[in-house]
Coordinates of C-alpha atoms in Angstrom, one line a residue:
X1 CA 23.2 72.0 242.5
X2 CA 22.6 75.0 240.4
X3 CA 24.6 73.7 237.6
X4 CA 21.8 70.7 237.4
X5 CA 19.6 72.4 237.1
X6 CA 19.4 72.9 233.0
X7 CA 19.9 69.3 233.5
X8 CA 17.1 68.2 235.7
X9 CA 14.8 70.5 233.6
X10 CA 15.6 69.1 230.5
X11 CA 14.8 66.2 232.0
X12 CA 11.4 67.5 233.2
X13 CA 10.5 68.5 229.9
X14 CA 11.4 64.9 228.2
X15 CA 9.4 63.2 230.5
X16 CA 6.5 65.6 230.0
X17 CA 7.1 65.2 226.0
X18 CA 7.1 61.4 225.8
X19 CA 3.8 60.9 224.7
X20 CA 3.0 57.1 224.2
X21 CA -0.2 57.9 221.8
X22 CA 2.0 60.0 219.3
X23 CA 3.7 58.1 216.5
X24 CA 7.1 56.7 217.8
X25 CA 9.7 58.6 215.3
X26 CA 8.4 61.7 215.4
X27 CA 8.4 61.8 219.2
X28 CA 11.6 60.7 219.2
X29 CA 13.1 63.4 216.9
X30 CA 10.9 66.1 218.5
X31 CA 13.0 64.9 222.2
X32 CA 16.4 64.7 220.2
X33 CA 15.4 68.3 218.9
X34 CA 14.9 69.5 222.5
X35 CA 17.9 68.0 224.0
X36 CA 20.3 69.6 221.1
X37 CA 18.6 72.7 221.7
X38 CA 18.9 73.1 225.2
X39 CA 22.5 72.2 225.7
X40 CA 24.0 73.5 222.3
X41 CA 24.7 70.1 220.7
X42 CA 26.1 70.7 217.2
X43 CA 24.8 67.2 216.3
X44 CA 23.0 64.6 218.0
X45 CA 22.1 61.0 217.2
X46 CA 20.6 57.9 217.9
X47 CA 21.6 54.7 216.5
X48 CA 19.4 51.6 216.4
X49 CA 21.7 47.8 216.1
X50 CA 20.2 46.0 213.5
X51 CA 20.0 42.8 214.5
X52 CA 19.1 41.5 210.5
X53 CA 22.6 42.7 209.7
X54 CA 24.7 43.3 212.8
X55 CA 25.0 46.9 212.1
X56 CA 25.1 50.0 213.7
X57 CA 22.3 52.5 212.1
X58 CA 22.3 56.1 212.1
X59 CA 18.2 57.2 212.2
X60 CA 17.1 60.2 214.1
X61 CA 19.8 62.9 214.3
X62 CA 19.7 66.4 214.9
X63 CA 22.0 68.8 213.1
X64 CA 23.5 67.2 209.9
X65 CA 21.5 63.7 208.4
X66 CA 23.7 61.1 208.8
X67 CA 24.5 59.2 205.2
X68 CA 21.8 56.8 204.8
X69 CA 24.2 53.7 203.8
X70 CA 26.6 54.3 206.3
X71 CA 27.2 51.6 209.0
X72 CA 29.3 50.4 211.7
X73 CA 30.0 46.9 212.5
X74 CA 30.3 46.1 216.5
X75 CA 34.3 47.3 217.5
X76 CA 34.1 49.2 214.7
X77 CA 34.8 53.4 215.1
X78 CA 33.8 54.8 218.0
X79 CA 30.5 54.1 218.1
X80 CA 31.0 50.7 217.0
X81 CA 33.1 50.2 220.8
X82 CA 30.6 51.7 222.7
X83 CA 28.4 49.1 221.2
X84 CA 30.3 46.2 222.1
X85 CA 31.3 47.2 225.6
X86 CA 28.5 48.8 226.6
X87 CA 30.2 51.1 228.5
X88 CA 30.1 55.5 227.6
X89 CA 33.4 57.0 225.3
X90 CA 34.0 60.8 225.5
X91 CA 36.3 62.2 223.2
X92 CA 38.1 65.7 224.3
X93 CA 38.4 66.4 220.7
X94 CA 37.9 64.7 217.5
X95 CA 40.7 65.5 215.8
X96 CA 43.3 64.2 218.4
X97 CA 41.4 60.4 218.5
X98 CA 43.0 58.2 215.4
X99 CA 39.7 55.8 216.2
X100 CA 37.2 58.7 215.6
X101 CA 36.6 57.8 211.6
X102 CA 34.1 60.6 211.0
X103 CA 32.2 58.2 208.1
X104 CA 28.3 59.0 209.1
X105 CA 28.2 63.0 209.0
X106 CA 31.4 63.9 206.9
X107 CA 32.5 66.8 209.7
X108 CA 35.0 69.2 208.0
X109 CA 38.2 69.5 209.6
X110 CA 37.9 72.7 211.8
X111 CA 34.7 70.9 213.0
X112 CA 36.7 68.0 214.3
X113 CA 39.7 70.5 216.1
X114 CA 36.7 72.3 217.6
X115 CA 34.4 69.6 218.9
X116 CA 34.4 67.3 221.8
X117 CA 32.3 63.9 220.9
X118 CA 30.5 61.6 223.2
X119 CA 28.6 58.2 223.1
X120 CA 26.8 56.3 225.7
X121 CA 25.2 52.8 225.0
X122 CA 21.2 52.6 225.2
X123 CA 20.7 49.4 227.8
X124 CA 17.4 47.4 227.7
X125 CA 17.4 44.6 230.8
X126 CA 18.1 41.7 228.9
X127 CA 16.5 39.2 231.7
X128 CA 15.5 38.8 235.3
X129 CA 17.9 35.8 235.9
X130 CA 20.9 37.0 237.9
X131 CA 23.8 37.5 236.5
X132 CA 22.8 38.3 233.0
X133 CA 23.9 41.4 231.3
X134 CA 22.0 44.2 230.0
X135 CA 21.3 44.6 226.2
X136 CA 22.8 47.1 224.2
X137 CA 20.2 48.1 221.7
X138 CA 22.1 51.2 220.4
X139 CA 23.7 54.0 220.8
X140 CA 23.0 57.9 221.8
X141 CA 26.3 60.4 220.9
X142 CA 26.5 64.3 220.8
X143 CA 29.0 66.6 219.2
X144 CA 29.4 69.6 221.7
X145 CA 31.6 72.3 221.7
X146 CA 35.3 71.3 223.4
X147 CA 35.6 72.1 227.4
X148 CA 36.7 70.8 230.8
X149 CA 37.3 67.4 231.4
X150 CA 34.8 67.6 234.7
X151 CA 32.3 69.5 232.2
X152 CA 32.4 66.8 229.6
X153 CA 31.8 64.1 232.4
X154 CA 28.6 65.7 233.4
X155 CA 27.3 66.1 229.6
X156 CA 28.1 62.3 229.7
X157 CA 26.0 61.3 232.6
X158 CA 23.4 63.5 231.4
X159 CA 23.1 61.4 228.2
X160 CA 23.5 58.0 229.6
X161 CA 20.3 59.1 231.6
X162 CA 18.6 60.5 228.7
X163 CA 19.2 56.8 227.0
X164 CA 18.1 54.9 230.2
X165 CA 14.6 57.2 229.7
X166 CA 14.2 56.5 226.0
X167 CA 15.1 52.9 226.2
X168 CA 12.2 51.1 225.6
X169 CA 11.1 53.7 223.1
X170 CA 14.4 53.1 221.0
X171 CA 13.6 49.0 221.7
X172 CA 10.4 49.5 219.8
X173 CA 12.1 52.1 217.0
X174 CA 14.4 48.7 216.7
X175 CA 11.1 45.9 216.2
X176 CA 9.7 49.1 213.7
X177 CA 12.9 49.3 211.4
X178 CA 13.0 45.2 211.5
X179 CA 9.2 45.4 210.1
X180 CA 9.9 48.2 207.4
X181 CA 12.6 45.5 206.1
X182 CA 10.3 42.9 206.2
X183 CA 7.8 44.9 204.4
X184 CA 10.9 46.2 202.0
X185 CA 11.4 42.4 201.0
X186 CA 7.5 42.0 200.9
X187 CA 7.6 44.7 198.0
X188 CA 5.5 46.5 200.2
X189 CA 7.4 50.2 200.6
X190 CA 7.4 53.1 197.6
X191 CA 10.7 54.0 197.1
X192 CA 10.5 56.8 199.5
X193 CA 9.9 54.4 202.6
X194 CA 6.1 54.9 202.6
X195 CA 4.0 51.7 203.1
X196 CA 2.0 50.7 199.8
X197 CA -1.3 51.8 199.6
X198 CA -4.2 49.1 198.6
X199 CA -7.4 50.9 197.6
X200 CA -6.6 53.7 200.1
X201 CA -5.7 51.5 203.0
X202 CA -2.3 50.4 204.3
X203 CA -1.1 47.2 206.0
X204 CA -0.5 47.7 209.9
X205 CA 1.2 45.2 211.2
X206 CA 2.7 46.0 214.5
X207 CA 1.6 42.8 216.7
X208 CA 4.0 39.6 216.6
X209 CA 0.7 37.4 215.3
X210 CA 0.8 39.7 212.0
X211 CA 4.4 39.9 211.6
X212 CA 4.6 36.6 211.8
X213 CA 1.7 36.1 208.8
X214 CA 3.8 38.6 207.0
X215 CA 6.5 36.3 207.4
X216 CA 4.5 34.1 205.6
X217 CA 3.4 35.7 202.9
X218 CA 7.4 36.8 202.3
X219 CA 8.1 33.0 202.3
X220 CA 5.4 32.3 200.0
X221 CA 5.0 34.9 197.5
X222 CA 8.2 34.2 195.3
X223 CA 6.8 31.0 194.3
X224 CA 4.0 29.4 192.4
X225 CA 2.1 27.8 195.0
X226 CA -1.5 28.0 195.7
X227 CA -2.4 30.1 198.5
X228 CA -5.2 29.5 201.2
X229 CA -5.6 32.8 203.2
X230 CA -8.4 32.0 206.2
X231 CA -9.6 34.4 208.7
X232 CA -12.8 35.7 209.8
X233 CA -14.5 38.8 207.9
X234 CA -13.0 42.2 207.6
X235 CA -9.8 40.4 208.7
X236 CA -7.8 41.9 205.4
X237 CA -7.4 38.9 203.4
X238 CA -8.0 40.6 200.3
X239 CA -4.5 43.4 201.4
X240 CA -2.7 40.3 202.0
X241 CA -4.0 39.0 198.4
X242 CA -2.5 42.0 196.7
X243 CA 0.8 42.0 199.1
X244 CA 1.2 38.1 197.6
X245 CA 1.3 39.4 194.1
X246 CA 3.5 42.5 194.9
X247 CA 6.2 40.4 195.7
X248 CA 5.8 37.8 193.7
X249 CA 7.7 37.6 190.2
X250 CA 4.2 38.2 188.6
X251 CA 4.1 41.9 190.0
X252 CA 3.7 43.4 186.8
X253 CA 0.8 41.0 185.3
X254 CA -2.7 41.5 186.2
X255 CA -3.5 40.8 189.5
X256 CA -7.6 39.6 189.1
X257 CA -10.1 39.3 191.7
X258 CA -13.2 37.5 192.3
X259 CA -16.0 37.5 194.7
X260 CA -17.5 33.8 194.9
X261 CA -20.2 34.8 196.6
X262 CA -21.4 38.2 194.9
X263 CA -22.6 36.0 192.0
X264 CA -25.2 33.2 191.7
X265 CA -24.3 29.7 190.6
X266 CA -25.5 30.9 187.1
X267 CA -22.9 33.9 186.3
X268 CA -20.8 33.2 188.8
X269 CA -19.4 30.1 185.9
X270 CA -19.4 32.8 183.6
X271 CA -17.4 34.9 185.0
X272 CA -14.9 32.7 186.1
X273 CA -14.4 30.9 182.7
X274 CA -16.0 33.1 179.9
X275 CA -18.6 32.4 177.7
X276 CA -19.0 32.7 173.8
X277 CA -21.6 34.7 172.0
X278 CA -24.8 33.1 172.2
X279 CA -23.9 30.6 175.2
X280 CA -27.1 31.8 176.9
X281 CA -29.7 34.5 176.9
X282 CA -28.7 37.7 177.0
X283 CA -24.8 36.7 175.9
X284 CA -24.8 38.6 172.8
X285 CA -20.6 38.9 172.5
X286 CA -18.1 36.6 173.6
X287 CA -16.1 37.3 177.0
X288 CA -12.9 36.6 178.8
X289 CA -13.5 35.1 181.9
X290 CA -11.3 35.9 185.1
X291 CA -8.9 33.2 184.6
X292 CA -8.1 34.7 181.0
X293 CA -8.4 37.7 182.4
X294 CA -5.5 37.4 184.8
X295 CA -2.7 34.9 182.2
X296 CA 0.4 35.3 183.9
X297 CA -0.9 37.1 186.4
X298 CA -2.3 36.2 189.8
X299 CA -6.1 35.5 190.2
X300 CA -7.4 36.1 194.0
X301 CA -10.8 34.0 194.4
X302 CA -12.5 35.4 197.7
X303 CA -15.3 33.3 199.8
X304 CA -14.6 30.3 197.8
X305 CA -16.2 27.9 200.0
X306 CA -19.5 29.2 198.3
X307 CA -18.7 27.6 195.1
X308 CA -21.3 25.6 193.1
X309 CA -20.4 22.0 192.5
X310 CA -20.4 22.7 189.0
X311 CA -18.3 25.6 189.5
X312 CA -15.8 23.5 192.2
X313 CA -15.4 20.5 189.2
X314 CA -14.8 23.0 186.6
X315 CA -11.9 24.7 188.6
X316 CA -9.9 21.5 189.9
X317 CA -9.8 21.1 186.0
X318 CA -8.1 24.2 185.3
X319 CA -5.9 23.9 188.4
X320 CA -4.8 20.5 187.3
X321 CA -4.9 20.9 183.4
X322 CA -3.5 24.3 183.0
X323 CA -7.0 25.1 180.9
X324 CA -9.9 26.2 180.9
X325 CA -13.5 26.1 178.4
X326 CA -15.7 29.3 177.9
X327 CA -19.2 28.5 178.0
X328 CA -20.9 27.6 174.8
X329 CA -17.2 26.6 173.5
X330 CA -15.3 22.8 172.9
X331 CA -12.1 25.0 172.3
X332 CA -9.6 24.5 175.6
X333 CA -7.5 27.8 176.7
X334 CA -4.6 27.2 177.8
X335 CA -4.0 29.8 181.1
X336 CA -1.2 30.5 183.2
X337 CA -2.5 31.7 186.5
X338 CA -1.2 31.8 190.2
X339 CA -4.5 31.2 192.7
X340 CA -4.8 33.0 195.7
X341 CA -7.6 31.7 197.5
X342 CA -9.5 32.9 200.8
X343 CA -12.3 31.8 203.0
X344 CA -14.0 32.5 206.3
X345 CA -16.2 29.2 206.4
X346 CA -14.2 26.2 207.9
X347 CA -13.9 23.7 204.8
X348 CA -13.4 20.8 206.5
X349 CA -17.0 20.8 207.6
X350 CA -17.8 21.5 204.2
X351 CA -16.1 18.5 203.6
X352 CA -17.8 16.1 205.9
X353 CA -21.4 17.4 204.4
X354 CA -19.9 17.1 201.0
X355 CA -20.6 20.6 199.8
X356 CA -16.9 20.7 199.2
X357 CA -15.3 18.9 197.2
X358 CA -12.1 16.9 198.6
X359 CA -9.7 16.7 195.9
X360 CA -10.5 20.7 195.4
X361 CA -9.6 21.2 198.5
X362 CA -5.9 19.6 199.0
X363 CA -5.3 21.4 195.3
X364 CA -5.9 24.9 197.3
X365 CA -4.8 24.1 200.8
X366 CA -1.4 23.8 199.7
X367 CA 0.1 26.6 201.6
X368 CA -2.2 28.1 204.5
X369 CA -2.2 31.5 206.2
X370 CA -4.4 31.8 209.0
X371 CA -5.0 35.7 209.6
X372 CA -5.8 36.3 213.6
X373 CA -9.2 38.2 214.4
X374 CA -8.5 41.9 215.5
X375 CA -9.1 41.0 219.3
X376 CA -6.0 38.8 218.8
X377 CA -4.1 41.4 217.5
X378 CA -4.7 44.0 219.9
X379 CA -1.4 45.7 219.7
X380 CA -2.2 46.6 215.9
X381 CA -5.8 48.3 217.2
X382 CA -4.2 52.1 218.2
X383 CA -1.5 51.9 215.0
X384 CA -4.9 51.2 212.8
X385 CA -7.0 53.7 214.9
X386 CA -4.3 57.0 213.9
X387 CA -4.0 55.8 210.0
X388 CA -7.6 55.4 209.5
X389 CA -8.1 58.6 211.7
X390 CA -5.3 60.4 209.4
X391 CA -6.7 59.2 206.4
X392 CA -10.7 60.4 207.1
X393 CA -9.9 63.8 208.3
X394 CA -8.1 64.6 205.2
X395 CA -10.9 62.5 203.4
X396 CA -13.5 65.0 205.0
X397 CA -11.4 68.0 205.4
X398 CA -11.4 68.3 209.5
X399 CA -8.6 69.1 211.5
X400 CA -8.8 66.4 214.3
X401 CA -5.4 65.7 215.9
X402 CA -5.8 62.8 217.9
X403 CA -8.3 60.3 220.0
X404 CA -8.8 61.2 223.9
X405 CA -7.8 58.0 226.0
X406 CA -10.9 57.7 227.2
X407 CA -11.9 56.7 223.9
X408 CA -9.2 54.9 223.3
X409 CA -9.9 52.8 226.6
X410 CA -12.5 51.4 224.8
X411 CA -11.3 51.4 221.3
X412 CA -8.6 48.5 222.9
X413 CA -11.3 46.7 225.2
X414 CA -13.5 46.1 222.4
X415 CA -14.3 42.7 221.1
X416 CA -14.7 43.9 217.8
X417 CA -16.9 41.2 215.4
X418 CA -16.0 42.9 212.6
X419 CA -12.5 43.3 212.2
X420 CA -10.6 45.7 211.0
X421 CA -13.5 46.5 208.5
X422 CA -15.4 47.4 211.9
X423 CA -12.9 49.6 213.1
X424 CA -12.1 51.6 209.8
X425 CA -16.3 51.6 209.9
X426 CA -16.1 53.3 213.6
X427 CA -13.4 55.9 212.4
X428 CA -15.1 57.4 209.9
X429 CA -18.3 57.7 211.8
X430 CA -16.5 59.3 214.9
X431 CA -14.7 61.6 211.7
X432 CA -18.0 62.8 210.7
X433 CA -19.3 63.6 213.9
X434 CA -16.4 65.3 215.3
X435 CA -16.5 68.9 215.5
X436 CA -13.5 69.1 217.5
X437 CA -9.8 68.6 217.1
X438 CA -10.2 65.7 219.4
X439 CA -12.4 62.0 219.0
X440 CA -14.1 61.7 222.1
X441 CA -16.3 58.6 223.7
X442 CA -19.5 60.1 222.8
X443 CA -18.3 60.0 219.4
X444 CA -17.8 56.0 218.9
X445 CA -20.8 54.0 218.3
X446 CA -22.9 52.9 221.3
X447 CA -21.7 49.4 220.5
X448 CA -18.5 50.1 222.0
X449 CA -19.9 51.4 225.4
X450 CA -21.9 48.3 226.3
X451 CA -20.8 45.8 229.1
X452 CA -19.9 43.5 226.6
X453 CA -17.2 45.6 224.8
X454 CA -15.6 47.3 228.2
X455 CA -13.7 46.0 230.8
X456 CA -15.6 48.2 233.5
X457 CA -19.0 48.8 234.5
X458 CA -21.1 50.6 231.6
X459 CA -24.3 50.3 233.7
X460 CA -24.5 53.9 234.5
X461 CA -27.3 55.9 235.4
X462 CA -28.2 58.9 233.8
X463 CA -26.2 61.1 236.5
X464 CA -23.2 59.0 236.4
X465 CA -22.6 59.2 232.3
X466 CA -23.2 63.0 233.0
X467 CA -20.4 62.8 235.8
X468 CA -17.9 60.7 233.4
X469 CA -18.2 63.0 230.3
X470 CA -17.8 65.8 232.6
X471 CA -14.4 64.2 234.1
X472 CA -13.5 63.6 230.1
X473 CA -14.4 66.6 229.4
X474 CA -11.4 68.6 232.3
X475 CA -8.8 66.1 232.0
X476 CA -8.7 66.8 228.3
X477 CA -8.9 70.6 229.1
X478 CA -6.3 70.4 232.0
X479 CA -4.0 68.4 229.7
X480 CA -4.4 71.1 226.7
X481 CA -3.3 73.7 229.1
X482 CA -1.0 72.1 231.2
X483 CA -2.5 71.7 234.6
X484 CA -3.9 75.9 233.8
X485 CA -7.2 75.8 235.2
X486 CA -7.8 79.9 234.7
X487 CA -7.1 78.7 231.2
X488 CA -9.0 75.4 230.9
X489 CA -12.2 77.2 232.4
X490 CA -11.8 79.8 229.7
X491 CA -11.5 77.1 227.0
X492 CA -14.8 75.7 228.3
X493 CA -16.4 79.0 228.8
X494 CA -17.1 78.2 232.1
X495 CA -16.5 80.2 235.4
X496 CA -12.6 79.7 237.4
X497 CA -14.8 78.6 240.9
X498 CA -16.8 76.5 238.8
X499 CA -14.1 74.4 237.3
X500 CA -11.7 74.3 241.0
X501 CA -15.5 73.0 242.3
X502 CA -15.3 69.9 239.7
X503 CA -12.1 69.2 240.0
X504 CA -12.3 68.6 243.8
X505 CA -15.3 67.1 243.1
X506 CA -13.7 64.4 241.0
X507 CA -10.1 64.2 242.6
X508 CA -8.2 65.3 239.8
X509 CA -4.8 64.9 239.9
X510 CA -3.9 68.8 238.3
X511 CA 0.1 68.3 239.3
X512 CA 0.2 65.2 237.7
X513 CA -1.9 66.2 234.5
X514 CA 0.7 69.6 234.9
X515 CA 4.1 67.5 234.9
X516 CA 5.2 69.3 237.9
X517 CA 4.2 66.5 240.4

């Protein structure tokens, strides 16, 4: 037994450290980096199977980085068999095993005499139905210095328990790498694997209803059709705009946009089509309009259910014709322009009232992309909440590491009528008001604490909000410290009976907040 024990409290410590608020990769390496240490792993690595492919990839390792284009095909190396069976492969020593190809890390020759090598499969349940098999989703292999056969068996079923633990987490590192190559064929990573930035803001798209809109947009955007992007406000329309021209073959053209309903009638055909000098009062030079503007290029026109009927005539022409007239000018233009179009009104009541035209509309409905609402996309709300969190705190110079879950709580239950324009709104307040290193409830706007945006009882009287920021208040204490309540009572400057009173008061679970339960 005492020989499980560095075992078990490895163990201890993983569970402790898997943290489901913390982003996915770095929570991963930080557990690889505590395995490794613990046991003396020269190297250790998790794979991911890329479905896209049919590869094995090398991602998180610790020790040497694996070579980036390096991949094994199921059956293929050692690795590449533990894939396809399913079943754990311990190697005595590297040197001896003709299959152990040594591609990933390059190990040098007294390396491979002196090291023992083993790789266990990382098994999601692949259904409920009897009989089916599990999935293999990857794999999870350590180099460790050579020893006893008996010795080597326990490392193994040490591992293949470590992988059982971070299945689900390696499942979801698997749907992640799936989206970066989507977004890598959407033109929407730098070269150094970072998303694209659009006027400071990123696209998060974690939820299956984005990822399939993304989908979309990568089916779309090579071509020169029209595009119809519909969703309510602060839904993004205008990121997906630019992500359309990105990966389009336009990319390096101007990419133009246009509010429709910034303008009046008036200017607004003005500064969609030009005018000459003298076209009007006050038009002392002649101007490009927007479609000149963006020639070759890709012109985004937003709200554009709240063109004039003028306006709506004048733009069927230059969708049809190629062309376009400045105002005060007989002179046609000839323009080369891909339209990306959006809207939050539902045209096809504009049509029935015959404030939009018909013809105008089957010229820009040729390829739609409806963009779910935030509440339907709830699986994108924490991913959005830590970028925008990350982005304000270095915006406004505070060192805030995370939201509590409280606050979270109600960050997910939240209807949110705004959108994602809402949510980036909320951040930045809770940002500003934060003098901690944590976003707390009382931070968000009251509009988030009413019955309407929570899934429990917000009716509270005066004493019970006291009571529930007080609870807040020493489970995100306890959990700084670790279940320390001599400590946590310092932290809140607050007496040791004091705090032991409140806790008992509440029925906080301390061993469980601790780990040791």
């Amino acid at each position: 037994m005492t020989e499980c024990m560095p075992f078990l409290n490895t163990l201890k410590q993983v569970l402790s450290e898997l943290d489901p608020q913390s982003p996915l990769q770095t929570g991963l390496q930080r557990l690889l980096d505590i395995i490794a240490a613990n046991h003396g792993y020269e190297r250790l690595s998790l794979a991911i199977f890329d479905p896209q492919t049919a590869t094995l990839q090398f991602h998180l390792n610790y020790g040497d980085d694996a070579a980036a284009d390096v991949r094994y095909a199921p059956g293929q190396g050692i690795s590449g068999q533990v894939l396809a069976s399913g079943s754990p492969s311990i190697i005595p020593r590297m040197a001896d095993n003709p299959e152990f190809l040594n591609r990933a890390f390059g190990r040098p020759p007294d390396e491979l005499a002196a090291c023992a090598f083993i790789c266990v499969p990382i098994l999601l349940p692949s259904s409920a139905e009897e009989g089916k098999s599990q999935e293999t989703i990857g794999v999870l292999s350590a180099d460790l210095a050579t020893a006893p056969k008996e010795k080597l068996e326990e490392h193994c079923r040490f591992l293949e328990t470590l992988a059982g633990i971070i299945a689900r987490q390696a499942a979801h590192l698997q749907d992640e790498l799936a989206r970066r190559e989507q977004w890598q064929r959407l033109g929407l990573l730098h070269q150094d694997g970072d998303l694209l930035q659009v006027d400071t803001e990123e696209i998060i798209a974690f939820s299956k209803t984005m990822g399939m809109v993304l989908q979309q947009i990568y089916q779309v955007a090579p071509s020169r059709a029209t595009v119809l992007l519909r969703g309510e406000s602060g839904t993004g329309k205008e990121l997906l705009a630019e992500a359309i021209h990105r990966a389009s073959p336009r990319r390096d053209k101007p990419c133009i946009k246009l509010n429709c309903a910034a303008l009046p009638a008036d200017l607004l055909e003005s500064e969609l089509f030009g005018h000459e000098k003298g076209a009007f009062t006050g038009a002392v030079s002649a101007k490009k309009g927007r479609f000149e503007m963006a020639h070759e290029g890709t012109l985004f026109l937003d709200e554009i259910g709240e063109l004039s009927a003028e306006a709506q005539a004048k733009l069927l022409r230059a969708i049809q014709e190629g062309e376009i007239q400045r105002l005060g000018s007989e002179r046609p233009i000839k323009v080369d322009v891909r339209l990306v179009c959006a809207t939050h009104r539902p045209l096809e009541m504009l049509l029935e009232d015959g404030s939009f035209r018909e013809d105008l509309y089957y010229r820009i409905n040729v390829f739609p992309v409806f963009i779910p609402s935030l509440r339907e996309r709830r699986d994108d709300i924490i991913p959005l909440t830590e970028h925008f969190l990350s982005y304000f705190a270095r915006e406004y110079q505070k060192s805030i590491k995370r939201v509590s879950s409280p606050a979270i709580d109600l960050l997910v239950q939240y209807h949110w009528p705004g959108n994602v324009r809402e949510l980036r709104n909320c951040i930045e307040r809770a940002v500003l008001l934060c003098n901690e290193d944590v976003i707390r409830t009382y931070h968000l706007p009251p509009s988030l604490q009413t019955a309407e945006s929570s899934a429990t009882d917000t009716d509270l009287s005066f004493g019970e909000a006291v009571a529930r920021f007080e609870q807040e208040l020493l489970v995100e204490a306890l959990k700084k410290t670790k279940g320390n309540m001599l400590q946590a009572a310092r932290n809140l400057r607050a007496s040791y009976r004091i705090i032991n009173y409140k806790v008992k008061k509440y029925g906080i679970d301390v061993k469980r907040i601790s780990g040791k339960k």
